[in-house]
Amino acid sequence: MAVPKRKMSRSNTRHRRAQWKALTPQLVPIMIDGSTHLVPRRLVRAYQRGLLRPEG
């Protein structure tokens, strides 16, 4: 595992952490029981198999 050679300053640490951004999930339309629902792409198969139920 990589180990830092020197201590990172508080300012540098906070600037580095501030660059991280969470992304909203990309929604795709799918047909379930004749109606269209927007669901995250990674959950499409779960919705199609009936493992998850869309809200609404």
mmCIF file with all atom_site columns, C-alpha atoms in Angstrom:
data_model
loop_
_atom_site.group_PDB
_atom_site.id
_atom_site.type_symbol
_atom_site.label_atom_id
_atom_site.label_alt_id
_atom_site.label_comp_id
_atom_site.label_asym_id
_atom_site.label_entity_id
_atom_site.label_seq_id
_atom_site.pdbx_PDB_ins_code
_atom_site.Cartn_x
_atom_site.Cartn_y
_atom_site.Cartn_z
_atom_site.occupancy
_atom_site.B_iso_or_equiv
_atom_site.pdbx_formal_charge
_atom_site.auth_seq_id
_atom_site.auth_comp_id
_atom_site.auth_asym_id
_atom_site.auth_atom_id
_atom_site.pdbx_PDB_model_num
ATOM 1  C CA . MET A 1 1  ? 0.000   0.000  0.000   1.00 0.00 ? 1  MET A CA 1
ATOM 2  C CA . ALA A 1 2  ? 1.256   3.473  -0.818  1.00 0.00 ? 2  ALA A CA 1
ATOM 3  C CA . VAL A 1 3  ? 2.295   5.552  2.181   1.00 0.00 ? 3  VAL A CA 1
ATOM 4  C CA . PRO A 1 4  ? 2.794   9.320  1.935   1.00 0.00 ? 4  PRO A CA 1
ATOM 5  C CA . LYS A 1 5  ? 6.365   10.455 2.443   1.00 0.00 ? 5  LYS A CA 1
ATOM 6  C CA . ARG A 1 6  ? 5.346   13.753 4.025   1.00 0.00 ? 6  ARG A CA 1
ATOM 7  C CA . LYS A 1 7  ? 2.347   15.073 5.913   1.00 0.00 ? 7  LYS A CA 1
ATOM 8  C CA . MET A 1 8  ? -0.228  16.771 3.686   1.00 0.00 ? 8  MET A CA 1
ATOM 9  C CA . SER A 1 9  ? -1.289  20.208 4.886   1.00 0.00 ? 9  SER A CA 1
ATOM 10 C CA . ARG A 1 10 ? -4.869  20.783 6.011   1.00 0.00 ? 10 ARG A CA 1
ATOM 11 C CA . SER A 1 11 ? -5.385  23.266 3.171   1.00 0.00 ? 11 SER A CA 1
ATOM 12 C CA . ASN A 1 12 ? -4.216  20.782 0.523   1.00 0.00 ? 12 ASN A CA 1
ATOM 13 C CA . THR A 1 13 ? -6.312  18.012 2.022   1.00 0.00 ? 13 THR A CA 1
ATOM 14 C CA . ARG A 1 14 ? -9.458  20.115 1.942   1.00 0.00 ? 14 ARG A CA 1
ATOM 15 C CA . HIS A 1 15 ? -8.818  21.315 -1.595  1.00 0.00 ? 15 HIS A CA 1
ATOM 16 C CA . ARG A 1 16 ? -8.362  17.722 -2.739  1.00 0.00 ? 16 ARG A CA 1
ATOM 17 C CA . ARG A 1 17 ? -11.556 16.568 -1.015  1.00 0.00 ? 17 ARG A CA 1
ATOM 18 C CA . ALA A 1 18 ? -13.554 19.468 -2.476  1.00 0.00 ? 18 ALA A CA 1
ATOM 19 C CA . GLN A 1 19 ? -12.978 18.157 -6.025  1.00 0.00 ? 19 GLN A CA 1
ATOM 20 C CA . TRP A 1 20 ? -15.051 14.981 -5.480  1.00 0.00 ? 20 TRP A CA 1
ATOM 21 C CA . LYS A 1 21 ? -18.614 15.244 -6.752  1.00 0.00 ? 21 LYS A CA 1
ATOM 22 C CA . ALA A 1 22 ? -21.423 12.702 -6.591  1.00 0.00 ? 22 ALA A CA 1
ATOM 23 C CA . LEU A 1 23 ? -23.231 12.139 -9.866  1.00 0.00 ? 23 LEU A CA 1
ATOM 24 C CA . THR A 1 24 ? -26.956 11.717 -10.219 1.00 0.00 ? 24 THR A CA 1
ATOM 25 C CA . PRO A 1 25 ? -27.952 8.329  -11.630 1.00 0.00 ? 25 PRO A CA 1
ATOM 26 C CA . GLN A 1 26 ? -28.737 8.341  -15.346 1.00 0.00 ? 26 GLN A CA 1
ATOM 27 C CA . LEU A 1 27 ? -32.390 7.394  -15.764 1.00 0.00 ? 27 LEU A CA 1
ATOM 28 C CA . VAL A 1 28 ? -33.676 5.357  -18.707 1.00 0.00 ? 28 VAL A CA 1
ATOM 29 C CA . PRO A 1 29 ? -37.311 4.824  -19.689 1.00 0.00 ? 29 PRO A CA 1
ATOM 30 C CA . ILE A 1 30 ? -38.681 1.265  -19.453 1.00 0.00 ? 30 ILE A CA 1
ATOM 31 C CA . MET A 1 31 ? -42.165 -0.165 -19.970 1.00 0.00 ? 31 MET A CA 1
ATOM 32 C CA . ILE A 1 32 ? -43.693 -1.981 -16.988 1.00 0.00 ? 32 ILE A CA 1
ATOM 33 C CA . ASP A 1 33 ? -47.300 -3.188 -17.203 1.00 0.00 ? 33 ASP A CA 1
ATOM 34 C CA . GLY A 1 34 ? -48.031 -0.839 -20.111 1.00 0.00 ? 34 GLY A CA 1
ATOM 35 C CA . SER A 1 35 ? -46.711 2.326  -18.474 1.00 0.00 ? 35 SER A CA 1
ATOM 36 C CA . THR A 1 36 ? -43.374 4.057  -18.865 1.00 0.00 ? 36 THR A CA 1
ATOM 37 C CA . HIS A 1 37 ? -41.129 4.563  -15.826 1.00 0.00 ? 37 HIS A CA 1
ATOM 38 C CA . LEU A 1 38 ? -37.737 6.244  -15.498 1.00 0.00 ? 38 LEU A CA 1
ATOM 39 C CA . VAL A 1 39 ? -35.305 4.019  -13.596 1.00 0.00 ? 39 VAL A CA 1
ATOM 40 C CA . PRO A 1 40 ? -31.514 3.923  -13.125 1.00 0.00 ? 40 PRO A CA 1
ATOM 41 C CA . ARG A 1 41 ? -29.780 1.920  -15.854 1.00 0.00 ? 41 ARG A CA 1
ATOM 42 C CA . ARG A 1 42 ? -28.200 -0.517 -13.402 1.00 0.00 ? 42 ARG A CA 1
ATOM 43 C CA . LEU A 1 43 ? -31.629 -1.485 -12.023 1.00 0.00 ? 43 LEU A CA 1
ATOM 44 C CA . VAL A 1 44 ? -33.450 -2.078 -15.330 1.00 0.00 ? 44 VAL A CA 1
ATOM 45 C CA . ARG A 1 45 ? -33.197 -5.879 -15.142 1.00 0.00 ? 45 ARG A CA 1
ATOM 46 C CA . ALA A 1 46 ? -34.413 -5.946 -11.539 1.00 0.00 ? 46 ALA A CA 1
ATOM 47 C CA . TYR A 1 47 ? -37.515 -3.943 -12.527 1.00 0.00 ? 47 TYR A CA 1
ATOM 48 C CA . GLN A 1 48 ? -38.156 -6.121 -15.583 1.00 0.00 ? 48 GLN A CA 1
ATOM 49 C CA . ARG A 1 49 ? -37.932 -9.326 -13.506 1.00 0.00 ? 49 ARG A CA 1
ATOM 50 C CA . GLY A 1 50 ? -40.282 -7.938 -10.892 1.00 0.00 ? 50 GLY A CA 1
ATOM 51 C CA . LEU A 1 51 ? -37.723 -7.818 -8.077  1.00 0.00 ? 51 LEU A CA 1
ATOM 52 C CA . LEU A 1 52 ? -38.387 -4.084 -7.607  1.00 0.00 ? 52 LEU A CA 1
ATOM 53 C CA . ARG A 1 53 ? -41.636 -2.164 -7.967  1.00 0.00 ? 53 ARG A CA 1
ATOM 54 C CA . PRO A 1 54 ? -41.698 1.374  -9.366  1.00 0.00 ? 54 PRO A CA 1
ATOM 55 C CA . GLU A 1 55 ? -43.203 4.055  -7.130  1.00 0.00 ? 55 GLU A CA 1
ATOM 56 C CA . GLY A 1 56 ? -46.357 5.729  -8.303  1.00 0.00 ? 56 GLY A CA 1
#
